[in-house]
CSV table of C-alpha atoms and ligand atoms in Angstrom, one decimal:
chain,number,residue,atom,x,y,z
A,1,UNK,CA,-16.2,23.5,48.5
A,2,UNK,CA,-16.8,20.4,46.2
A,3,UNK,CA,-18.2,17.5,47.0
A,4,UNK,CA,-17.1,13.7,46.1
A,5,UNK,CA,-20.0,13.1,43.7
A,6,UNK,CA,-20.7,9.4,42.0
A,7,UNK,CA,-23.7,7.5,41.0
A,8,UNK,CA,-25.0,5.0,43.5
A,9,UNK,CA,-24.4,1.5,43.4
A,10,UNK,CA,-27.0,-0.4,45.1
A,11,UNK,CA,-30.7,0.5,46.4
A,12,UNK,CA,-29.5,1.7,49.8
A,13,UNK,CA,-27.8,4.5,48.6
A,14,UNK,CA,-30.2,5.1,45.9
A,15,UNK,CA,-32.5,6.0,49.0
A,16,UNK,CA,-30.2,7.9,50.4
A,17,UNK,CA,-29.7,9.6,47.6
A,18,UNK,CA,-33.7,10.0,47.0
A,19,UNK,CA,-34.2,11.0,50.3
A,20,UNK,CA,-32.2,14.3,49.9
A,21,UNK,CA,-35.5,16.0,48.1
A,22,UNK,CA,-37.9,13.3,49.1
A,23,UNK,CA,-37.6,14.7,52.9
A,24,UNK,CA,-39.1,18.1,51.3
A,25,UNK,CA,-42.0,16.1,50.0
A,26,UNK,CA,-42.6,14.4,53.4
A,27,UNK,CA,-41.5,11.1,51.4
A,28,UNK,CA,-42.1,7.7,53.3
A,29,UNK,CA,-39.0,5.8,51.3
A,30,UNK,CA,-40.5,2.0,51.6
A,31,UNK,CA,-38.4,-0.6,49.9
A,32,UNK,CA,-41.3,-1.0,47.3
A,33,UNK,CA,-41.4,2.5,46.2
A,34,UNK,CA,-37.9,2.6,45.7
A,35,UNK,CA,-36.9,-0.3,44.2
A,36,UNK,CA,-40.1,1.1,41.4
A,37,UNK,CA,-38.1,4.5,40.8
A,38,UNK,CA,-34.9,2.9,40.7
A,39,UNK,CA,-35.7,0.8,37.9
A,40,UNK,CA,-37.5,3.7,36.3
A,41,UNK,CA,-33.9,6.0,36.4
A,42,UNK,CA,-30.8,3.0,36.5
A,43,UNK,CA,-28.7,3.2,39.2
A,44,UNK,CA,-26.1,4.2,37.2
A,45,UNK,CA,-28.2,7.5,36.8
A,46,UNK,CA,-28.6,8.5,40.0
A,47,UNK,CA,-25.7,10.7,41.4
A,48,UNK,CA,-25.4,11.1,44.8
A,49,UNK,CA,-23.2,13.7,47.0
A,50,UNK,CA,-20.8,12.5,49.9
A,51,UNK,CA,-19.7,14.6,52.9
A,52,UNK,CA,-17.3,12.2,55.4
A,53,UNK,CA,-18.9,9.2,53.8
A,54,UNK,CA,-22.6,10.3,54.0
A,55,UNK,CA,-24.9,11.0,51.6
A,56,UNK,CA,-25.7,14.6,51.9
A,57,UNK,CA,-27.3,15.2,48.2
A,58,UNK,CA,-28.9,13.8,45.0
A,59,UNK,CA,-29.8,14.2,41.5
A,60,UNK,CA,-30.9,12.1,38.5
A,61,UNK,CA,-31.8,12.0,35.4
A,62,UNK,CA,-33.9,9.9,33.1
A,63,UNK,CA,-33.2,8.4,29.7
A,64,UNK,CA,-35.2,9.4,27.3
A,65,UNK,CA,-35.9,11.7,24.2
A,66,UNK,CA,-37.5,14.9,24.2
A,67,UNK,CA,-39.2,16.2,20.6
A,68,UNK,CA,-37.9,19.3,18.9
A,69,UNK,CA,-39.3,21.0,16.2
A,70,UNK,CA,-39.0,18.5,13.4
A,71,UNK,CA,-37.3,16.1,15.5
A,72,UNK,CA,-36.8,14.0,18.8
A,73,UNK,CA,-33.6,14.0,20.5
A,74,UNK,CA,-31.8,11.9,23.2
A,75,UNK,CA,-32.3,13.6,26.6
A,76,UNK,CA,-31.0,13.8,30.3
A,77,UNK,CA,-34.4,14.0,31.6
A,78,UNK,CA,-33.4,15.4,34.9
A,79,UNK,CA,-35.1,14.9,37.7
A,80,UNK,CA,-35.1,14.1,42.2
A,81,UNK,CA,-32.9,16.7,42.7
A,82,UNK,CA,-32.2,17.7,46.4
A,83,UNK,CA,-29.7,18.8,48.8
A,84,UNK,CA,-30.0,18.0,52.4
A,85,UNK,CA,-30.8,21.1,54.6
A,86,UNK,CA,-28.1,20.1,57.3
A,87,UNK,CA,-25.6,20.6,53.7
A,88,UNK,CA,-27.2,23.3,52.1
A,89,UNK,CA,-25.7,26.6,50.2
A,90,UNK,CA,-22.0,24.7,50.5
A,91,UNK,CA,-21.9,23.9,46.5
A,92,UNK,CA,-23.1,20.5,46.8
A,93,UNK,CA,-25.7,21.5,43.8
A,94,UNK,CA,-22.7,22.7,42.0
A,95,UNK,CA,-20.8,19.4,42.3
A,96,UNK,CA,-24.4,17.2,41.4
A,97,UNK,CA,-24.7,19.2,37.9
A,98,UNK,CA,-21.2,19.2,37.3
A,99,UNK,CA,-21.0,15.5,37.5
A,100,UNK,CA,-24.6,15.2,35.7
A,101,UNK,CA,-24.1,17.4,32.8
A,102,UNK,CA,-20.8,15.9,32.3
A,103,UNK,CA,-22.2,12.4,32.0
A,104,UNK,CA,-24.9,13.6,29.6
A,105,UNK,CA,-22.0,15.0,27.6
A,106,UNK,CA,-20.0,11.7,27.6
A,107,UNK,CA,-23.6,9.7,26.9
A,108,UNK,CA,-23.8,12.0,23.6
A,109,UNK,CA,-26.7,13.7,24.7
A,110,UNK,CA,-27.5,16.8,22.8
A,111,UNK,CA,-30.2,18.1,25.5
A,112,UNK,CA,-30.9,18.3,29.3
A,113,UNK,CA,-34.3,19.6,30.7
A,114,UNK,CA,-36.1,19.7,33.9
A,115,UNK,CA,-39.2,21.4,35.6
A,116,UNK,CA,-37.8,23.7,38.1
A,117,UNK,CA,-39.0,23.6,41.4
A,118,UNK,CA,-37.6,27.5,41.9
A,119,UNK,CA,-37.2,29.5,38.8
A,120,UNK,CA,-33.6,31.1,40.6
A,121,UNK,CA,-31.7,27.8,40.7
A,122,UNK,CA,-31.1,26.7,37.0
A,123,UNK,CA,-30.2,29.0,34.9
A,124,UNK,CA,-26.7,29.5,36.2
A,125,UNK,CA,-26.0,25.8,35.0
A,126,UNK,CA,-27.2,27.0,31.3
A,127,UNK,CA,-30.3,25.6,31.7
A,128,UNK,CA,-33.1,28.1,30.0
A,129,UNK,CA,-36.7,28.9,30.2
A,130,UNK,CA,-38.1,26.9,27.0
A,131,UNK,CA,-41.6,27.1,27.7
A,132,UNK,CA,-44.7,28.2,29.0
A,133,UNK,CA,-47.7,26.3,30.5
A,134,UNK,CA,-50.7,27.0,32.9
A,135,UNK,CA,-53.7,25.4,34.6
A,136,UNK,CA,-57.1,26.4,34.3
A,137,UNK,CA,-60.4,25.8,36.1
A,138,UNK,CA,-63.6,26.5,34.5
A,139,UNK,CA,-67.4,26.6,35.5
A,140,UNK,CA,-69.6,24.2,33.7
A,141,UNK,CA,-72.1,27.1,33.2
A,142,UNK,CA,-69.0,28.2,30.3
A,143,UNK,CA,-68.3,25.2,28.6
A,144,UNK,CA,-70.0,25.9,25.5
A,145,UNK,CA,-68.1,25.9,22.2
A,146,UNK,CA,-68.4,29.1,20.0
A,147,UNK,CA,-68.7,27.6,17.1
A,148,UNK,CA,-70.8,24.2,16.3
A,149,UNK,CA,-69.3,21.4,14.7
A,150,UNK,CA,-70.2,18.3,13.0
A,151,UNK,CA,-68.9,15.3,15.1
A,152,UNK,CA,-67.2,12.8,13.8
A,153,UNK,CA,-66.3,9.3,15.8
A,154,UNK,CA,-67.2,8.1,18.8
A,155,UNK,CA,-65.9,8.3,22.8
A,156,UNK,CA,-65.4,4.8,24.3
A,157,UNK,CA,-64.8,4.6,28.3
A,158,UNK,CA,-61.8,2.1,28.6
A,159,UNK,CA,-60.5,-0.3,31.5
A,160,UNK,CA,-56.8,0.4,32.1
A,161,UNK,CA,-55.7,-2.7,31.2
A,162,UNK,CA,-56.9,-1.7,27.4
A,163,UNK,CA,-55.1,1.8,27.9
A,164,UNK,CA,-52.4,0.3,28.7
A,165,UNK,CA,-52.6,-1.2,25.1
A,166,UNK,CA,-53.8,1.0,22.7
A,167,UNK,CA,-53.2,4.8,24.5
A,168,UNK,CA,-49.5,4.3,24.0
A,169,UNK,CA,-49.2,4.3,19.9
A,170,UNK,CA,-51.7,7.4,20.1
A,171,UNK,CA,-49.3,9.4,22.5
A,172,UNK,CA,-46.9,8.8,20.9
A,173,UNK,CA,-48.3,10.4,17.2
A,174,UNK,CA,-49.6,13.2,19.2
A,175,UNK,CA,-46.3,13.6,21.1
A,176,UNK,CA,-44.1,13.4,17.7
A,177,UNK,CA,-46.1,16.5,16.4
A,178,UNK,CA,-45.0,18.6,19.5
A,179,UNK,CA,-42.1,20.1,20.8
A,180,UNK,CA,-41.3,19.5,23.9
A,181,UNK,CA,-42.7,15.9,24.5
A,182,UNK,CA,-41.0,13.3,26.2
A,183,UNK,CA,-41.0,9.3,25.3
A,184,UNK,CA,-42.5,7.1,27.7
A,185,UNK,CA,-41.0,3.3,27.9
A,186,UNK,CA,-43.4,0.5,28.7
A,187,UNK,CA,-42.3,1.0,32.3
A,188,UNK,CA,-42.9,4.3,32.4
A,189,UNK,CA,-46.8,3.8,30.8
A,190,UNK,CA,-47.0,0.9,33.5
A,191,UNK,CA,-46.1,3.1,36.7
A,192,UNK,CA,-46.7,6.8,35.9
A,193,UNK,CA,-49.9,6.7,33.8
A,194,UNK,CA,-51.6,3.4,34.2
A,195,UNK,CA,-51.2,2.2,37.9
A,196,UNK,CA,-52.6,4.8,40.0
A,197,UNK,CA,-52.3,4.4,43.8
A,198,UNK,CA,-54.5,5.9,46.3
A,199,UNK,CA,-51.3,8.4,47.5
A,200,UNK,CA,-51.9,10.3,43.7
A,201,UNK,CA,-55.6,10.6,44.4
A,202,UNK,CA,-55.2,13.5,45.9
A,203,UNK,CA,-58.9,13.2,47.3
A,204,UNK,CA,-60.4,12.4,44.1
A,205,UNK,CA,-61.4,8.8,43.0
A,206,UNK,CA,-59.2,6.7,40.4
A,207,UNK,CA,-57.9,8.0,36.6
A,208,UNK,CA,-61.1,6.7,34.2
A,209,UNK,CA,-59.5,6.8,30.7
A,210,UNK,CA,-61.8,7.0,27.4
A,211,UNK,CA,-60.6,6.9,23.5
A,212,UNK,CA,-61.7,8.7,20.7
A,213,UNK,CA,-62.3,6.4,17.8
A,214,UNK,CA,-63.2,7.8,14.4
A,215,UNK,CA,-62.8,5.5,11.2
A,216,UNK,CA,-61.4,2.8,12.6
A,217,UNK,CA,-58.5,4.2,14.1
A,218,UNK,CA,-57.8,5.7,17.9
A,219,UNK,CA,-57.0,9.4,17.3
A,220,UNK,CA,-57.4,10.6,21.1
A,221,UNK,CA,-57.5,9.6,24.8
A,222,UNK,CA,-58.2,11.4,28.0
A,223,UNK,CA,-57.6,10.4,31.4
A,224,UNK,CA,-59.5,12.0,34.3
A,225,UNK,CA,-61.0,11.7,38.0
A,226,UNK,CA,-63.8,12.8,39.4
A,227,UNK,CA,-64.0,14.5,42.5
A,228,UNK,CA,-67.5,14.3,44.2
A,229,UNK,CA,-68.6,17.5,46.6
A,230,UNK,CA,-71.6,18.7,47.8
A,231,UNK,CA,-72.4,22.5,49.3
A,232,UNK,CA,-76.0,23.2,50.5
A,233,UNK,CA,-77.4,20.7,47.7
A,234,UNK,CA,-75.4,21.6,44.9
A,235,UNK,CA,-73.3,20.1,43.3
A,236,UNK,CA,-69.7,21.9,43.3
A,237,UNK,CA,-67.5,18.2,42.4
A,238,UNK,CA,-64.5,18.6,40.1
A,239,UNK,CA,-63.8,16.8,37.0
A,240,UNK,CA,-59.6,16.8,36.7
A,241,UNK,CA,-58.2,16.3,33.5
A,242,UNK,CA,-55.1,14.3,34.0
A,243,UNK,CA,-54.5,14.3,30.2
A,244,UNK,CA,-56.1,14.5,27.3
A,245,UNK,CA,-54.0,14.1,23.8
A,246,UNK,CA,-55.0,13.9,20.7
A,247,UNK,CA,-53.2,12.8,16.9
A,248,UNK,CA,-55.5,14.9,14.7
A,249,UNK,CA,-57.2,18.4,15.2
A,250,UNK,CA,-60.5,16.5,14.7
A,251,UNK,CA,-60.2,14.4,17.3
A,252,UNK,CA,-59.2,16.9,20.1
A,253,UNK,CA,-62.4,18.7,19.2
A,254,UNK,CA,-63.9,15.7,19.6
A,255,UNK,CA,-62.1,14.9,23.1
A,256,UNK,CA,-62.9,18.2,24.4
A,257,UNK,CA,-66.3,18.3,23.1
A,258,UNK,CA,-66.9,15.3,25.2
A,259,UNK,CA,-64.8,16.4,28.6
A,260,UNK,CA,-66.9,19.5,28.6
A,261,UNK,CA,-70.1,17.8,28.1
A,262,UNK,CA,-69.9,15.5,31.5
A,263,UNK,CA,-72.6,16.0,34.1
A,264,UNK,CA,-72.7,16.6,37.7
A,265,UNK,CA,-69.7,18.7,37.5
A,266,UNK,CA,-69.3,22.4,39.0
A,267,UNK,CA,-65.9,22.7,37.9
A,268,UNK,CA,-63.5,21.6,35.1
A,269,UNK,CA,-59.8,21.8,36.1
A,270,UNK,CA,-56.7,20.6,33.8
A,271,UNK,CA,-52.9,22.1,34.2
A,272,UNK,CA,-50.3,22.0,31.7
A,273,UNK,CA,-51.7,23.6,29.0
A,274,UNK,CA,-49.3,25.2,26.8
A,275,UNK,CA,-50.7,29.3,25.8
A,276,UNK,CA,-52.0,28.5,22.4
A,277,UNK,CA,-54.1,25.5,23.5
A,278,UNK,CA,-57.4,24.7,21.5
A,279,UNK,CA,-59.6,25.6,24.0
A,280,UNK,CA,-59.1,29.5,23.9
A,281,UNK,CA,-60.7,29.1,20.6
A,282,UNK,CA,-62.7,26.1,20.8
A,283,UNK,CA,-64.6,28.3,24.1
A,284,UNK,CA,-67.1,30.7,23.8
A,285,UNK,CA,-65.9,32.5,26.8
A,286,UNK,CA,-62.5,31.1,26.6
A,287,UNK,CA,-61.7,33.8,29.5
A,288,UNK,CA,-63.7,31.6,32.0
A,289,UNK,CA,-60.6,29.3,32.1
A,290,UNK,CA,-59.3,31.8,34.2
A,291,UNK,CA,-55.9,30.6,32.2
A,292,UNK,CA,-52.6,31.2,34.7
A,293,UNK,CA,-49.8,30.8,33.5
A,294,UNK,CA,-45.8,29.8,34.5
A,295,UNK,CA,-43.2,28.5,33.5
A,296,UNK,CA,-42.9,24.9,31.7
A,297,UNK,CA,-39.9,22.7,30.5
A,298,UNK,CA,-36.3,24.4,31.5
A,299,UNK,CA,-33.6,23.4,28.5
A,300,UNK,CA,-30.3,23.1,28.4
A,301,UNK,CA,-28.0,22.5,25.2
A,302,UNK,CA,-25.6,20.3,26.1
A,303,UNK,CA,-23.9,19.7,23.3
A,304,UNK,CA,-24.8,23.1,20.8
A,305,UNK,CA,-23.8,21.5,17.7
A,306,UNK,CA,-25.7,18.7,17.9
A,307,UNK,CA,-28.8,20.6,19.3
A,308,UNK,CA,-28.8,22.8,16.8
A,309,UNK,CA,-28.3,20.4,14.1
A,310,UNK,CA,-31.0,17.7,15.6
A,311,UNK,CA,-34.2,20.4,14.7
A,312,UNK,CA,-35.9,21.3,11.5
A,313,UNK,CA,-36.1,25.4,10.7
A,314,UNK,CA,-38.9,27.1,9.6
A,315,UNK,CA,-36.9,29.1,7.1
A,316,UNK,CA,-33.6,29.0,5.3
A,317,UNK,CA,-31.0,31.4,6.0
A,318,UNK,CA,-27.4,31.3,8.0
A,319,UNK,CA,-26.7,33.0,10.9
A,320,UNK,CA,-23.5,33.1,13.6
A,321,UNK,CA,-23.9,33.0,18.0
A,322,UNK,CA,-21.6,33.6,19.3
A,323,UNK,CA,-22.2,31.6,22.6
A,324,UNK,CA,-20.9,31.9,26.1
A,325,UNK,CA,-21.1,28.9,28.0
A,326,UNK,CA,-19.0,28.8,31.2
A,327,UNK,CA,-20.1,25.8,33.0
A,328,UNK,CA,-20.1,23.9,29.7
A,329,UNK,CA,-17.3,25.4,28.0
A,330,UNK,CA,-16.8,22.8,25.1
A,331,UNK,CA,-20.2,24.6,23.7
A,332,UNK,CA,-18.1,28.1,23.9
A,333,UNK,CA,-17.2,30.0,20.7
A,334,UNK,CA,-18.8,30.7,17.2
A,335,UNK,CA,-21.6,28.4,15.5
A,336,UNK,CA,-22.6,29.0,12.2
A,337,UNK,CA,-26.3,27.4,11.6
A,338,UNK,CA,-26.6,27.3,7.9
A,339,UNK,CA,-28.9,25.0,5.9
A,340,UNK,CA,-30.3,22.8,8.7
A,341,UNK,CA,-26.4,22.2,10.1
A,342,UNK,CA,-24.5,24.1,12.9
A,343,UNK,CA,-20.6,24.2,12.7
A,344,UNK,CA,-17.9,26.3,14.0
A,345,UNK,CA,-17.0,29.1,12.3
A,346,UNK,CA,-14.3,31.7,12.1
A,347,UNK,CA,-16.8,34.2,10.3
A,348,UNK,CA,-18.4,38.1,11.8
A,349,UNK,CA,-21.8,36.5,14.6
A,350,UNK,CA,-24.9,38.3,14.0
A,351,UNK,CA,-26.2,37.5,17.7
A,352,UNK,CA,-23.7,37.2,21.1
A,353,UNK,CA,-25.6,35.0,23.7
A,354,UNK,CA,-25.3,32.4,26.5
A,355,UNK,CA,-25.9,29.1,25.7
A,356,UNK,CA,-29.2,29.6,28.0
A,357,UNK,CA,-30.5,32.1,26.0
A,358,UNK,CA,-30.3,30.1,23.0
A,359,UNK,CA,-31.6,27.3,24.6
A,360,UNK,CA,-34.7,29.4,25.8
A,361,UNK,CA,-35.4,30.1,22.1
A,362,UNK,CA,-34.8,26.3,21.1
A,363,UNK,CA,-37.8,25.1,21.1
A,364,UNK,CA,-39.3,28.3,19.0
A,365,UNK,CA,-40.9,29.0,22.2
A,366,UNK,CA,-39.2,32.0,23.0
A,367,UNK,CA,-38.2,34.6,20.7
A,368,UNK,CA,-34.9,36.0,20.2
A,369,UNK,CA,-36.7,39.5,19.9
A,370,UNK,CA,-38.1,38.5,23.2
A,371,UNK,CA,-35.2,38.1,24.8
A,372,UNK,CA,-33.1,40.6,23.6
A,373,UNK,CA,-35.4,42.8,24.9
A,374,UNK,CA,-34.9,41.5,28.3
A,375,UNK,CA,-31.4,42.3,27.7
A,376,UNK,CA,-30.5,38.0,27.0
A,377,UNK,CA,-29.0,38.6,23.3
A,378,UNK,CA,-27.6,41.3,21.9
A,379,UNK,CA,-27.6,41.8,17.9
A,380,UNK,CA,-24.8,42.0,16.1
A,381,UNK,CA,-25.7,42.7,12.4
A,382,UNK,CA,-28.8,44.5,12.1
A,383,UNK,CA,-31.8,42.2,11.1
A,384,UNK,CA,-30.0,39.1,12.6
A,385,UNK,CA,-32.7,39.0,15.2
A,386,UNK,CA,-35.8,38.4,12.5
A,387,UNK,CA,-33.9,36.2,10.2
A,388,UNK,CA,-33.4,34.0,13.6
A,389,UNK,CA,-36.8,34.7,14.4
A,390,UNK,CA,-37.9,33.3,11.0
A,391,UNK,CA,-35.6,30.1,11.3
A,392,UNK,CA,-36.4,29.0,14.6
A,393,UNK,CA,-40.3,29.8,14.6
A,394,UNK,CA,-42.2,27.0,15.0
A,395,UNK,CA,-46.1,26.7,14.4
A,396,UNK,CA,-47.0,25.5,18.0
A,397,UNK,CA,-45.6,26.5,21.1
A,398,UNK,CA,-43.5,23.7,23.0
A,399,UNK,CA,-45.9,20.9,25.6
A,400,UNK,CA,-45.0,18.8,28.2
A,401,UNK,CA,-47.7,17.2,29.4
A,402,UNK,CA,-46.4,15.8,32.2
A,403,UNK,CA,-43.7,17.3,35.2
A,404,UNK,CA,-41.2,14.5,35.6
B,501,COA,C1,-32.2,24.0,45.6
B,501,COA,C2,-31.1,23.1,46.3
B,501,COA,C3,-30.9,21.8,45.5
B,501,COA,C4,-29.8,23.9,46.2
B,501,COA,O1,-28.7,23.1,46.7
B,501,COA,P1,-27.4,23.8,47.4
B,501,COA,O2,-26.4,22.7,47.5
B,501,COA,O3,-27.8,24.6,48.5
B,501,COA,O4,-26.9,24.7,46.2
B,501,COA,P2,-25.3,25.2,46.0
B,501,COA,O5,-24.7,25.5,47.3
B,501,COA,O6,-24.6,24.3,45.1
B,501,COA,O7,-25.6,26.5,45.2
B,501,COA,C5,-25.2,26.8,43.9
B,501,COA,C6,-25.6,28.2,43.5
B,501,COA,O8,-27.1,28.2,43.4
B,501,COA,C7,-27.6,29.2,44.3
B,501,COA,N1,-28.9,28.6,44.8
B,501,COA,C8,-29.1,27.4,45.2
B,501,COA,N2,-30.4,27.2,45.5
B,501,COA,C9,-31.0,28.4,45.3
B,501,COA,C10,-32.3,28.8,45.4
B,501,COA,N3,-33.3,28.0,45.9
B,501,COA,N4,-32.6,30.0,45.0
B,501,COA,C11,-31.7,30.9,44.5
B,501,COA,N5,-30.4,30.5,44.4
B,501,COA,C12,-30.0,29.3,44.8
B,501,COA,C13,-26.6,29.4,45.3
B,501,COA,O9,-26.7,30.6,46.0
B,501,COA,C14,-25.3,29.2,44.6
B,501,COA,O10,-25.1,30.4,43.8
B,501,COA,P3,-23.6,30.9,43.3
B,501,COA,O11,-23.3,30.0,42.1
B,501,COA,O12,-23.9,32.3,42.8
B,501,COA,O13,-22.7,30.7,44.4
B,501,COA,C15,-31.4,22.9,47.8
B,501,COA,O14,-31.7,24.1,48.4
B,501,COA,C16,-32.7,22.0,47.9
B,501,COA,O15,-32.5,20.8,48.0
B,501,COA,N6,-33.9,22.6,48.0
B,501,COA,C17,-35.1,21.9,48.2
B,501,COA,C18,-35.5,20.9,47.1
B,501,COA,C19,-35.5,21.6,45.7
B,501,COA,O16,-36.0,22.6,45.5
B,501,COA,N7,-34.9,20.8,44.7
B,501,COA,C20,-34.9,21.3,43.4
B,501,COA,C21,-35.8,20.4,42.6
B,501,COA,S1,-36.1,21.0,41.0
């Protein structure tokens, strides 16, 4: 069955449309809220699904750009996505991504990605696992660092009104080092990070936000809440990293050093955190994290070519997919990836793949050896696996700091 599927055109159907996943979150849609998240995503962003001239499903997708290894790429940051229960398992999904991934196609987007609520629903619309990321919650008794270190610059506690200032140009050099980031507009820093109303709280008081200063310059920022408990005249209150960031090694030390340090704390919890973070080396006891891990960002090349072309390689060399790609079959066939550039190509592929698989190692997250061992490439040409391995290493694994 498909579904008539268009974006909305004014804020009532934008609710509507909202509604279909914000019913599963126990959303209260006021006019307020809405009208907020609508200017966030565009109307024209927002598709919605009709059934006899109701709205029985959403998706959207924000506009933004995602960094790759070596670069930063216009993405459909995709995102609300939700089918009505009375409509459910009928294909309206089906008909939302078709219409979505189309328009990313038409909009010259090279990428899609999304955090997946349910790690079964994606990949069948080529969207692969890019990343890995995990929370961790650590006793203050284990904070220590193993080794000691000089410290340079200084912590300064900051009103959000100044975050709002100088926290976005920091982000933003941190974010350009990583794989994985997304861009935030001045709307986005005004709404998602700096306003921060009571519902986010989650019963822990409001986001304090501190710099890291050394030389003149703001290398770092973290933004965290306390949350105050007491059990038989202990202490066991929380300290929730939101985010911390930093643009040079030194100063994330430095950030850490100071996040660690706070007192009156039984606990320090932070999520997010992509497998190689400082911290397992920073740590003494780095196991104390109690580190557990998921999945991250969820990729999907819309337009292989371009993808492919739009990241920086860790090593020369040429190699051939072949690519299967059935709900975005324009991206089907032989690519040749040769000096930085992917073209089509009549020549022998070292690797057969889908375009998920290939968009699960995008990132260099994700080995190809990792996932032909899982049965998700299958080489070709002996040693095509380890010369792709080579190119599309990367020397951090992908971060997003933040689910959108
Ligand atoms: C997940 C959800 C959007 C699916 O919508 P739907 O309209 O029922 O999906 P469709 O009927 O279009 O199904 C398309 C395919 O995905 C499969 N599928 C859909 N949801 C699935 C799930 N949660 N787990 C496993 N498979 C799923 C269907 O079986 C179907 O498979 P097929 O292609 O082999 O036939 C809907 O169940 C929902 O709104 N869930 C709650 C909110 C949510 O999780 N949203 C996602 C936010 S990231």
């Amino acid at each position: 069955m498909s579904f008539d599927v268009r974006p909305v055109k004014d804020l009532d159907e934008f609710t509507s449309a909202i509604f279909a996943i914000g019913q599963y979150f126990g959303m209260v849609p006021t006019e307020e809220r809405m009208q907020r998240f609508a200017d966030l995503v565009g109307l024209d962003r927002m598709h919605a699904a009709w059934s006899d001239r109701a709205v029985v499903g959403g998706a959207g997708a924000f506009t933004f750009n995602v960094t790759v290894p070596g670069g930063d790429l216009p993405t459909a940051g995709v995102t609300v996505v939700g089918v009505y229960p009375t409509h459910r398992r009928r294909g309206v999904l089906r008909s939302l991504m078709r219409a979505q991934l189309d328009d990313a196609h038409e909009r010259g987007e090279p990428l899609a990605a999304l955090w997946a609520s349910e790690e079964t629903i994606y990949g069948r619309f080529g969207y692969g696992l890019a990343s890995y990321c995990g929370e961790i919650k650590l006793a203050h008794e284990y904070t220590s660092f193993a080794q000691t270190f000089e410290r340079a610059g200084t912590i300064r506690i900051i009103e959000p009104d100044e975050a709002k200032e100088i926290v976005p140009p920091v982000f933003e050099r941190a974010r350009l080092q990583w794989p994985g980031m997304f861009s935030r507009s001045p709307l986005w820093w005004e709404q998602r990070e700096i306003s921060d109303p009571e519902e986010r709280r989650d019963g822990a008081g409001p986001k304090r936000w501190v710099v890291y200063e050394h030389e003149g310059s703001v290398d770092g920022y973290a933004t965290y809440r306390h949350k105050p408990g007491w059990d038989e005249g202990s202490t066991v209150a929380e300290l929730r990293v939101v985010e911390a960031l930093a643009a040079t090694p030194v100063a994330e030390r430095g950030l850490w050093a100071y996040l660690l340090s706070i007192d009156w704390k039984a606990t320090l919890t932070a999520q997010l955190l992509p497998p190689d973070h400082a911290l397992f080396l920073l740590l003494a006891t780095p196991r104390r994290m109690r580190y557990r891990m998921g999945d991250s960002l969820w990729v999907r090349l819309v337009d292989v070519g371009a993808a492919l072309s739009g990241r920086k390689y860790s090593a020369d060399g040429s190699i051939v997919f072949d690519v299967r790609d059935e709900f975005c079959p324009w991206n089907e066939g032989r690519w040749k990836l040769e000096d930085g550039a992917a073209a089509r190509t009549e020549d022998d592929a070292d690797l057969a793949l889908t375009a998920q698989s290939l968009a699960s190692a995008y990132l260099g997250g994700i080995s190809f050896a990792a996932l032909a061992r899982a049965g998700r490439v299958e080489e070709l040409q002996d040693g095509a696996l380890a010369r792709a391995d080579g190119m599309f290493r990367w020397d951090r694994h992908p971060w997003c700091p933040e689910i959108f």
